[in-house]
């Protein structure tokens, strides 16, 4: 089991980032008869939690107002305008104005007079914009329908000519009002997605990281998170705070129960309550920070630095400098409650385990929640479900099969060694978050060589520790090295040897995405190879740079498109990010393939747009968005909004092949580590360009 653990803990910190677009508002319709050919059309907007839409009356410079359009028809006439609910009025800090909005549910009504007994349908539409506390999605239309069946009662109309005239005037007025509101925003939205991309309005907040409102952890990513959280729970089992509790707790249930069946039942409740407690923790994290706001953590500089410091504290705790403990008064109260007996007592026993083991499980739980936070949605809940399931299973299984406990290794100094190993892993992971902050700010303080040197140092010391060459003050004296410890030491040493060539430019594909990319280094072409750099500079197109794998890359949309027209090649837009792990995996695992690399070098013009680029925009390029009313100040904001408005997605990486008129040549591609599929996608777009 120790061997299994050593293999598990080496892997448990990996996670992925992917995304998709939200549709947070749905509309339903119904019709209420008032009598005398009068009806009320009812439009009910159901709005997802944390999101809201706006009133029909919004001050100039604010968000897009909600607008309803009812087409002109001889079958009915509108009476008055659309009536909206009370809603909420607030002084909005983003738009700097008082705005009325609707959350959860909003019911709008429009009165009409029926003009015919024949069956007919009203094909109306609603134009709206949806926002949450962090960001907004681009405004759009949705169709709404009202169906009227044939009436058995004839429609009386003593003055048809006047009625038709009145209907026409009323409908035109209503439509003009809504169309004006809609056209103002639509023109600003559509016209701003220009060829240069320089006047794209800000559809989200003024930080790229807040442009993640549309992100939600997809099913496959949640399964990945669940799996590694489960491994994290297994790692926590082998710590000195949890492992000794297994035989003690199982013995309690088997001895205190009337028979084996009752003991198993109580142990199952115990395991169930462990899961409930940790899932509640994940739910609280989601509730406090917001299911969608957690997406902001991926590239936010402040959060990445905070996480770096947090993981360093966790690592130092595991290395034995101090213990992270909860107030003793909490433990005393829970102990008293656990003596109640019955189901309630079992719940408090499970809570006592969570509190007692906090000094060991706290850092692991904290790390998992940090990783889950990057995926947002219900990811923290899924993470805690996987973690707690791994903790709960042994207590239930050993209660059902107590004979298995004879195979458990005895508690001893090896449990403390597990904590130390976890401490080194926490410390190594911490520098990934610091690297994210450095990449986003482009400070070049933690370039690839420095990052790898730090990892080589950390894992070298870990190898020495496993071989018994280094001992910490709270370690049990090591008289011999077990086979499991020796095996893990050899694996760590081999990993160090694997890292060393990376200092001289080796690709290191097994850890691609963790270190900074090869071009973000002191010597992108390898140490001592200055001639390559000189040759590249003379052969690169004007305005281009040497990108990943030496591919000529434009970072300016206009220059790249102009060059593509000049050489008559299709454009490949690469929506990417400095802190995007999956982007680096594509660049380091898929792009180096000979046929893919040849295609990217010779058959397309690559334009890489970094959505987290913090370079300030020139004053003449800064535009005020009609959607949020805030000014685009950074280059990354411009590219992020171009991607969201034109392609309705904000996932990175995101690849688009287009012609010189900026029309897509095939369906855009997201993260796809399958080399053959990615190559075929490239060839499909290139062939369509040649037709």
XYZ file of C-alpha atoms in Angstrom:
691
model
C 0.000 0.000 0.000
C 2.922 2.319 0.685
C 4.164 1.687 -2.847
C 0.758 2.539 -4.222
C 0.703 5.732 -2.195
C 4.113 6.840 -3.381
C 2.982 6.458 -6.982
C -0.265 8.308 -6.327
C 1.078 11.391 -4.567
C 3.459 12.014 -7.426
C 0.507 12.686 -9.731
C -2.273 14.291 -7.725
C -1.649 17.977 -8.525
C -2.537 17.882 -12.246
C -5.669 19.609 -13.564
C -6.943 21.134 -16.844
C -8.777 24.294 -17.921
C -11.500 24.228 -20.560
C -14.605 26.273 -21.141
C -17.914 26.738 -22.877
C -20.526 29.496 -23.206
C -23.442 30.118 -20.871
C -27.074 30.728 -21.860
C -28.302 31.970 -18.475
C -31.775 33.242 -19.509
C -34.776 31.333 -20.872
C -38.175 32.745 -21.836
C -41.625 31.136 -21.687
C -44.924 32.616 -22.838
C -48.608 32.323 -21.990
C -51.850 34.131 -22.792
C -54.533 35.323 -20.364
C -58.004 36.299 -21.629
C -59.447 39.489 -20.121
C -62.819 39.540 -21.945
C -64.217 41.707 -24.738
C -61.496 40.509 -27.121
C -58.800 41.788 -24.761
C -55.832 39.578 -23.816
C -52.639 39.825 -21.813
C -49.465 38.362 -23.308
C -47.237 37.086 -20.484
C -43.473 36.730 -20.990
C -41.649 35.004 -18.117
C -37.865 35.244 -17.979
C -36.153 32.565 -15.903
C -32.669 33.776 -14.976
C -29.876 31.563 -13.651
C -28.516 32.223 -10.183
C -26.048 35.166 -9.958
C -27.157 36.552 -13.367
C -29.566 39.404 -14.181
C -31.101 41.318 -17.098
C -31.900 45.013 -17.254
C -34.953 47.235 -17.396
C -36.453 48.589 -20.625
C -35.371 52.032 -19.494
C -31.615 52.383 -18.995
C -29.691 55.700 -19.020
C -27.428 56.434 -21.974
C -23.997 54.853 -21.649
C -25.306 51.972 -19.569
C -25.890 48.333 -20.436
C -28.212 47.263 -23.245
C -31.856 47.635 -22.141
C -34.393 44.864 -22.577
C -36.606 45.556 -25.626
C -39.633 43.698 -27.016
C -40.699 43.773 -30.657
C -44.240 42.829 -31.727
C -44.688 42.707 -35.519
C -47.434 44.668 -37.233
C -50.457 42.484 -37.965
C -54.110 42.751 -38.952
C -54.892 40.051 -36.383
C -54.301 42.157 -33.281
C -53.254 45.522 -31.971
C -51.111 46.285 -28.955
C -52.547 48.348 -26.121
C -49.950 50.518 -24.459
C -46.390 49.291 -23.934
C -44.809 46.319 -22.211
C -45.265 46.411 -18.433
C -42.253 45.225 -16.449
C -41.990 44.039 -12.813
C -40.661 46.096 -9.914
C -37.139 44.640 -10.067
C -34.179 45.978 -8.115
C -32.698 49.463 -8.381
C -29.041 49.895 -7.449
C -26.208 52.378 -7.860
C -24.113 50.247 -10.187
C -20.356 50.728 -9.517
C -19.381 49.448 -12.976
C -21.587 51.795 -15.017
C -21.572 54.597 -12.403
C -25.330 55.105 -12.629
C -28.570 54.008 -11.036
C -29.856 50.970 -12.894
C -32.903 48.745 -12.557
C -32.383 45.019 -13.100
C -34.222 41.709 -12.713
C -32.850 38.521 -11.113
C -34.090 34.916 -10.732
C -37.465 35.515 -12.417
C -39.091 38.449 -14.219
C -42.618 38.573 -15.653
C -43.377 41.082 -18.433
C -46.897 41.697 -19.772
C -48.295 43.257 -22.937
C -52.027 43.871 -23.420
C -53.531 43.408 -26.892
C -56.906 43.519 -28.605
C -57.800 40.613 -30.871
C -59.018 41.690 -34.343
C -59.952 38.359 -35.935
C -61.671 35.123 -34.961
C -59.246 33.114 -37.111
C -56.297 31.247 -35.591
C -52.984 33.103 -35.699
C -49.546 33.259 -34.094
C -47.659 36.290 -32.798
C -43.967 35.876 -33.613
C -42.412 38.471 -31.325
C -38.824 38.830 -30.098
C -36.942 40.089 -27.057
C -33.554 41.788 -27.164
C -31.614 41.711 -23.892
C -28.213 41.655 -22.218
C -27.345 39.396 -19.278
C -24.687 40.140 -16.650
C -23.482 38.892 -13.298
C -21.449 40.656 -10.618
C -18.222 40.173 -12.581
C -19.011 40.351 -16.257
C -21.552 40.508 -19.076
C -22.334 38.395 -22.111
C -22.910 40.000 -25.533
C -26.537 41.174 -26.055
C -28.742 39.106 -28.327
C -32.247 38.248 -29.535
C -34.593 35.426 -28.653
C -37.873 34.613 -30.384
C -41.066 34.425 -28.324
C -44.333 33.035 -29.685
C -47.987 33.387 -28.690
C -50.514 30.991 -30.249
C -54.188 31.927 -30.625
C -56.672 29.237 -31.592
C -59.740 29.895 -33.717
C -62.442 31.664 -31.713
C -66.072 30.505 -31.778
C -67.184 34.025 -30.918
C -67.269 36.512 -33.828
C -65.121 39.575 -33.375
C -67.180 42.770 -33.331
C -65.528 45.764 -34.898
C -67.743 48.750 -35.534
C -65.019 50.940 -36.927
C -62.537 48.683 -38.698
C -60.844 51.449 -40.621
C -60.060 53.459 -37.525
C -58.966 50.322 -35.675
C -56.540 49.376 -38.424
C -55.146 52.879 -38.489
C -54.787 52.941 -34.713
C -53.143 49.516 -34.759
C -50.639 50.636 -37.363
C -49.682 53.757 -35.469
C -49.398 51.932 -32.148
C -47.306 49.085 -33.553
C -44.987 51.392 -35.446
C -44.407 53.475 -32.339
C -43.707 50.435 -30.178
C -41.425 48.899 -32.772
C -39.553 52.137 -33.389
C -38.836 52.528 -29.674
C -37.539 48.993 -29.257
C -35.684 49.009 -32.561
C -33.933 52.259 -31.662
C -32.704 50.771 -28.376
C -31.670 47.609 -30.112
C -30.031 49.313 -33.087
C -27.920 51.600 -30.902
C -26.372 48.644 -29.138
C -26.282 46.326 -32.160
C -24.479 48.876 -34.330
C -21.866 49.428 -31.643
C -21.449 45.699 -31.208
C -21.334 44.707 -34.872
C -19.361 47.607 -36.265
C -16.791 47.341 -33.520
C -15.634 43.884 -34.591
C -13.502 45.387 -37.318
C -10.807 43.850 -39.412
C -8.190 45.257 -37.143
C -9.963 44.185 -34.014
C -8.951 47.523 -32.516
C -12.422 48.796 -31.769
C -13.970 45.751 -30.208
C -16.308 46.860 -27.389
C -15.797 45.518 -23.915
C -18.359 42.749 -23.478
C -16.988 41.864 -20.097
C -15.189 43.586 -17.232
C -11.949 45.466 -17.737
C -9.728 42.545 -16.755
C -9.279 39.565 -19.042
C -9.666 37.228 -16.120
C -13.191 38.564 -15.630
C -13.935 37.636 -19.204
C -14.384 34.111 -17.971
C -18.064 34.460 -17.088
C -18.985 32.088 -19.859
C -16.720 29.399 -18.563
C -17.993 26.307 -16.881
C -16.201 23.113 -16.167
C -17.272 20.601 -18.813
C -18.074 17.032 -17.947
C -14.714 15.547 -18.914
C -12.807 18.189 -16.950
C -14.949 17.535 -13.876
C -14.196 13.826 -14.133
C -10.477 14.651 -14.284
C -10.840 16.835 -11.200
C -12.786 14.093 -9.405
C -10.093 11.525 -10.209
C -7.180 13.613 -8.946
C -9.169 14.739 -5.903
C -9.743 11.070 -5.139
C -5.980 10.524 -5.375
C -5.503 13.475 -3.035
C -7.846 11.781 -0.562
C -5.815 8.580 -0.782
C -2.680 10.622 -0.082
C -4.353 12.147 2.986
C -5.166 8.647 4.266
C -1.458 7.925 4.638
C -0.753 10.850 6.947
C -0.175 10.509 10.715
C -3.432 12.373 11.438
C -5.715 9.981 9.535
C -4.073 6.571 9.149
C -4.013 5.632 12.878
C -7.716 6.526 13.095
C -8.744 3.686 10.769
C -8.245 0.708 13.156
C -9.386 2.761 16.169
C -12.652 3.825 14.547
C -13.421 0.456 12.965
C -12.782 -1.302 16.292
C -15.184 1.090 17.997
C -17.978 0.301 15.558
C -17.446 -3.464 15.666
C -17.205 -3.632 19.485
C -19.995 -1.172 20.347
C -22.544 -2.574 17.893
C -24.987 -5.357 18.814
C -24.010 -7.422 15.781
C -21.894 -7.235 12.651
C -24.746 -5.892 10.517
C -25.281 -2.952 12.874
C -21.537 -2.258 12.947
C -21.399 -2.172 9.161
C -24.455 0.073 9.042
C -22.918 2.510 11.534
C -19.624 2.522 9.639
C -21.522 3.276 6.409
C -23.238 6.220 8.106
C -19.833 7.348 9.362
C -18.387 7.263 5.845
C -21.479 8.969 4.449
C -21.203 11.810 6.952
C -17.493 12.279 6.129
C -18.539 12.814 2.506
C -21.355 15.180 3.521
C -19.027 17.334 5.636
C -16.454 17.831 2.895
C -19.084 18.352 0.171
C -20.651 21.047 2.368
C -17.197 22.661 2.512
C -16.994 22.659 -1.292
C -20.529 24.075 -1.475
C -19.608 26.883 0.898
C -16.602 27.821 -1.232
C -18.846 27.926 -4.304
C -21.512 29.950 -2.490
C -19.096 32.466 -0.961
C -17.044 33.169 -4.087
C -19.746 32.510 -6.669
C -19.870 29.629 -9.131
C -18.740 31.822 -12.019
C -16.494 34.321 -10.244
C -14.052 31.505 -9.485
C -13.092 31.457 -13.170
C -11.262 34.724 -12.604
C -8.521 32.868 -10.758
C -6.864 31.447 -13.877
C -4.908 34.546 -14.903
C -5.541 37.020 -12.100
C -2.163 38.231 -10.858
C -3.262 38.936 -7.281
C -4.915 35.565 -6.809
C -1.957 33.686 -8.281
C 0.431 35.438 -5.895
C -1.907 34.749 -2.949
C -2.105 31.076 -3.939
C 1.687 30.932 -4.210
C 2.052 32.235 -0.658
C -0.724 29.953 0.588
C 0.891 26.824 -0.859
C 4.290 27.835 0.518
C 2.704 28.051 3.988
C 1.101 24.621 3.454
C 4.460 23.196 2.355
C 6.320 24.596 5.363
C 3.633 23.119 7.611
C 4.065 19.668 6.053
C 7.835 19.957 6.380
C 7.357 20.277 10.140
C 7.979 23.947 10.933
C 4.513 24.258 12.522
C 1.068 22.683 12.419
C -2.092 24.260 11.086
C -4.630 23.541 13.830
C -8.176 24.621 14.559
C -9.244 26.152 17.915
C -9.311 23.524 20.686
C -12.747 24.759 21.780
C -14.193 23.470 18.516
C -12.801 20.012 19.186
C -14.137 19.983 22.755
C -17.681 20.843 21.667
C -17.670 18.274 18.875
C -16.349 15.574 21.241
C -19.215 16.244 23.616
C -21.764 15.967 20.825
C -20.263 12.694 19.556
C -21.239 11.013 22.848
C -24.947 11.479 22.156
C -25.211 8.148 20.371
C -27.291 7.099 17.388
C -27.098 8.723 13.963
C -26.486 12.207 15.407
C -23.541 10.927 17.445
C -22.051 9.258 14.361
C -22.287 12.557 12.470
C -20.317 14.342 15.183
C -17.761 11.504 15.201
C -17.218 12.165 11.484
C -16.936 15.894 12.178
C -14.415 15.138 14.947
C -12.283 13.199 12.455
C -12.342 16.160 10.049
C -11.231 18.533 12.828
C -8.598 16.246 14.373
C -7.005 15.502 11.003
C -7.093 19.119 9.814
C -3.363 19.700 10.338
C -2.712 16.976 7.726
C -5.770 17.226 5.464
C -6.083 21.034 5.551
C -3.189 21.754 3.159
C -4.341 19.024 0.755
C -7.950 20.243 0.857
C -6.750 23.826 0.385
C -4.665 22.863 -2.639
C -7.539 20.924 -4.201
C -9.918 23.843 -3.681
C -7.393 26.198 -5.290
C -7.147 23.907 -8.305
C -10.931 23.404 -8.439
C -11.480 27.159 -8.225
C -9.841 27.557 -11.630
C -12.602 25.445 -13.167
C -15.498 27.218 -11.453
C -19.121 26.046 -11.459
C -19.584 23.021 -9.196
C -15.901 22.087 -9.440
C -15.175 22.696 -5.703
C -18.086 20.412 -4.818
C -16.875 17.698 -7.213
C -13.344 18.044 -5.832
C -14.494 17.590 -2.248
C -16.694 14.648 -3.284
C -13.683 12.832 -4.745
C -11.452 13.688 -1.794
C -13.961 12.646 0.886
C -14.916 9.449 -0.937
C -11.297 8.296 -0.730
C -11.246 9.127 3.006
C -14.583 7.454 3.736
C -14.140 4.194 1.811
C -11.534 2.544 4.112
C -13.641 3.065 7.237
C -16.646 1.414 5.611
C -14.721 -1.421 3.944
C -12.648 -2.339 7.012
C -15.809 -2.338 9.137
C -17.402 -4.789 6.692
C -14.233 -6.905 6.436
C -12.297 -6.395 9.713
C -9.874 -9.180 8.803
C -8.376 -6.876 6.185
C -6.876 -4.702 8.929
C -4.252 -7.340 9.530
C -2.729 -6.387 6.173
C -2.378 -2.716 7.120
C 1.185 -1.567 7.845
C 1.797 -0.447 11.415
C 1.917 3.233 12.201
C 5.388 4.664 12.517
C 7.882 7.203 11.300
C 6.983 6.470 7.672
C 3.726 8.416 8.149
C 5.695 11.575 8.891
C 7.779 10.914 5.785
C 4.541 10.974 3.788
C 3.841 14.490 5.096
C 7.331 15.629 4.126
C 6.941 14.256 0.588
C 3.621 16.101 0.274
C 5.363 19.251 1.522
C 7.908 19.110 -1.292
C 5.118 18.558 -3.843
C 3.175 21.540 -2.450
C 6.297 23.702 -2.695
C 6.911 22.712 -6.331
C 3.284 23.399 -7.259
C 3.428 26.811 -5.561
C 5.938 28.072 -8.112
C 3.500 27.303 -10.930
C 1.169 29.983 -9.536
C 4.036 32.459 -9.170
C 5.010 31.663 -12.748
C 1.447 32.440 -13.902
C 1.659 35.913 -12.375
C 5.069 36.538 -13.962
C 3.834 35.372 -17.386
C 0.731 37.558 -17.338
C 2.752 40.630 -16.347
C 5.592 39.623 -18.722
C 8.166 40.568 -16.083
C 10.622 37.845 -17.194
C 11.697 37.309 -13.574
C 10.773 33.613 -13.534
C 11.772 32.494 -16.997
C 11.962 28.861 -18.060
C 15.550 28.298 -16.890
C 14.883 29.820 -13.460
C 11.675 27.848 -13.020
C 13.388 24.576 -13.960
C 16.370 25.358 -11.705
C 13.975 25.792 -8.759
C 12.209 22.502 -9.539
C 15.539 20.707 -9.954
C 16.621 21.996 -6.540
C 13.332 21.016 -4.847
C 13.214 17.500 -6.252
C 16.964 16.963 -5.703
C 16.528 17.715 -1.995
C 13.467 15.421 -1.971
C 15.570 12.623 -3.493
C 18.269 13.132 -0.840
C 15.559 13.018 1.847
C 14.147 9.756 0.498
C 17.637 8.228 0.393
C 18.111 9.173 4.052
C 20.852 11.723 3.416
C 18.753 14.518 4.924
C 16.615 14.276 8.055
C 14.299 16.848 9.583
C 14.086 17.532 13.304
C 10.820 15.652 13.853
C 11.804 12.588 11.788
C 12.268 9.166 13.372
C 15.909 8.044 13.009
C 16.211 6.042 9.798
C 18.067 2.730 10.303
C 17.299 1.353 6.853
C 15.519 2.296 3.630
C 12.449 0.313 2.603
C 12.012 -0.906 -0.962
C 9.102 1.478 -1.477
C 11.071 4.489 -0.264
C 14.075 3.510 -2.380
C 11.865 3.078 -5.448
C 10.292 6.495 -5.004
C 13.740 8.034 -4.423
C 14.999 6.551 -7.698
C 11.872 7.843 -9.513
C 12.399 11.363 -8.130
C 16.106 11.279 -9.043
C 15.219 10.149 -12.572
C 12.763 13.053 -12.794
C 15.547 15.464 -11.798
C 17.819 14.033 -14.507
C 14.941 14.432 -16.986
C 14.552 18.120 -16.039
C 18.212 19.075 -16.444
C 18.334 19.084 -20.312
C 15.417 21.529 -20.199
C 17.909 24.180 -19.073
C 19.454 23.908 -22.550
C 16.165 23.930 -24.474
C 14.910 20.315 -24.306
C 11.092 20.204 -24.817
C 10.195 18.254 -21.602
C 6.865 17.119 -23.031
C 5.886 15.081 -19.956
C 5.470 18.292 -17.965
C 4.453 20.595 -20.821
C 2.251 23.402 -19.613
C 3.876 23.620 -16.182
C 7.181 25.380 -16.932
C 7.076 28.585 -19.009
C 7.238 28.043 -22.769
C 10.602 27.719 -24.507
C 10.320 31.197 -26.028
C 9.893 32.660 -22.517
C 13.491 32.032 -21.528
C 16.887 33.665 -21.342
C 17.997 31.815 -24.460
C 14.986 30.748 -26.584
C 17.213 29.047 -29.157
C 19.440 27.229 -26.678
C 22.533 28.392 -24.813
C 25.308 29.695 -26.998
C 23.289 29.526 -30.230
C 23.185 33.207 -31.171
C 23.540 32.653 -34.934
C 20.117 31.048 -35.190
C 18.523 34.098 -33.636
C 20.320 36.379 -36.117
C 19.254 34.314 -39.128
C 15.664 34.196 -37.926
C 15.508 37.965 -37.507
C 16.656 38.480 -41.119
C 14.116 35.996 -42.549
C 11.084 36.900 -40.437
C 8.372 38.998 -42.108
C 8.199 42.610 -40.972
C 6.192 42.831 -37.754
C 6.472 39.095 -36.996
C 8.355 37.364 -34.200
C 9.788 33.901 -33.750
C 7.005 32.113 -31.918
C 6.660 28.590 -30.491
C 8.959 26.114 -32.265
C 10.402 28.996 -34.315
C 7.141 29.533 -36.241
C 6.858 33.126 -37.598
C 4.093 34.673 -35.518
C 2.249 37.976 -35.652
C 0.794 39.535 -32.515
C -0.860 42.369 -34.435
C -4.088 41.435 -36.229
C -3.729 44.061 -39.002
C -0.109 43.255 -39.827
C -0.784 39.527 -39.914
C -3.820 39.870 -42.177
C -1.980 42.244 -44.525
C 0.942 39.826 -44.812
C -1.425 36.902 -45.499
C -2.941 38.840 -48.398
C 0.520 39.676 -49.702
C 1.701 36.032 -49.764
C -1.788 34.644 -50.590
C -2.006 32.289 -47.616
C -4.872 31.624 -45.199
C -4.753 33.101 -41.700
C -4.692 31.002 -38.550
C -5.779 32.959 -35.495
C -4.490 31.473 -32.262
C -6.458 32.776 -29.281
C -4.090 31.932 -26.457
C -2.899 33.090 -23.036
C 0.407 33.423 -21.236
C -0.939 31.409 -18.286
C -2.854 28.887 -20.398
C -1.649 25.354 -19.597
C -3.442 23.651 -22.497
C -2.034 26.233 -24.923
C 1.491 25.224 -23.917
C 0.589 21.537 -24.248
C -0.522 22.103 -27.846
C 2.600 24.115 -28.645
C 4.932 21.565 -27.046
C 3.235 18.274 -27.958
C 1.249 18.812 -31.172
C 2.917 21.663 -33.061
C 6.414 20.061 -33.062
C 5.104 17.090 -35.090
C 6.975 17.314 -38.451
C 3.901 17.530 -40.701
C 2.068 19.951 -38.379
C 5.178 22.114 -37.975
C 5.751 22.177 -41.749
C 2.148 23.279 -42.288
C 2.303 26.041 -39.682
C 5.628 27.290 -41.067
C 4.763 27.235 -44.756
C 1.022 27.031 -45.468
C -0.616 29.512 -43.083
C 0.076 32.900 -41.512
C -0.097 32.541 -37.726
C -1.552 35.365 -35.634
C -1.307 34.644 -31.892
C -3.584 36.861 -29.793
C -2.908 36.682 -26.044
C -6.132 37.359 -24.147
C -4.254 38.016 -20.896
C -1.763 40.461 -22.432
C -1.429 43.342 -19.949
C 0.327 45.742 -22.324
C -1.488 49.097 -22.291
C -3.294 50.088 -25.470
C -2.350 53.335 -27.155
C -4.780 56.098 -26.254
C -6.178 56.215 -29.803
C -6.980 52.477 -29.619
C -8.854 52.732 -26.324
C -12.610 52.631 -26.885
C -15.522 52.942 -24.516
C -17.868 50.000 -24.653
C -21.561 50.650 -25.082
C -22.138 47.352 -23.299
C -20.345 47.982 -20.027
C -19.431 51.633 -20.360
C -15.808 50.972 -19.393
C -12.705 51.655 -21.414
C -10.561 48.939 -22.963
C -7.106 49.671 -21.580
C -5.118 46.493 -22.250
C -4.260 44.562 -25.383
C -5.595 41.287 -23.988
C -9.033 42.801 -23.366
C -9.300 43.643 -27.041
C -8.488 40.105 -28.181
C -10.683 38.484 -25.534
C -13.675 40.485 -26.670
C -13.001 39.815 -30.333
C -13.102 36.095 -29.573
C -16.264 36.297 -27.468
C -18.234 38.544 -29.796
C -17.278 36.875 -33.059
C -16.946 33.251 -32.019
C -19.188 33.104 -28.907
C -16.556 31.355 -26.826
C -13.802 32.348 -24.427
C -11.882 29.080 -24.177
C -8.168 28.991 -24.852
C -6.564 27.661 -26.899
C -8.966 28.397 -29.755
C -7.849 28.148 -33.366
C -9.557 29.744 -36.368
C -8.633 29.336 -40.048
C -9.999 32.183 -42.163
C -9.658 33.721 -45.614
C -8.687 37.280 -46.500
C -12.298 38.443 -46.080
C -12.196 37.129 -42.515
C -14.614 34.294 -43.241
C -14.032 30.972 -41.477
C -12.644 28.241 -43.721
C -13.898 25.429 -41.480
C -15.178 24.926 -37.972
C -12.754 26.432 -35.414
C -10.790 24.023 -33.227
C -10.209 24.090 -29.488
C -7.715 22.066 -27.416
C -7.093 18.795 -29.264
C -3.971 16.782 -28.349
C -4.641 14.271 -31.165
C -1.966 15.102 -33.744
C -3.707 13.409 -36.695
C -7.041 15.127 -36.031
C -5.375 18.510 -35.647
C -3.352 18.023 -38.845
C -6.486 16.981 -40.763
C -8.253 20.089 -39.462
C -5.416 22.242 -40.780
C -5.501 20.561 -44.204
C -9.286 20.896 -44.442
C -9.121 24.666 -43.955
C -6.170 25.103 -46.309
C -7.901 23.080 -49.042
C -11.062 25.171 -48.655
C -8.940 28.312 -49.058
C -7.541 27.028 -52.369
C -10.975 26.282 -53.865
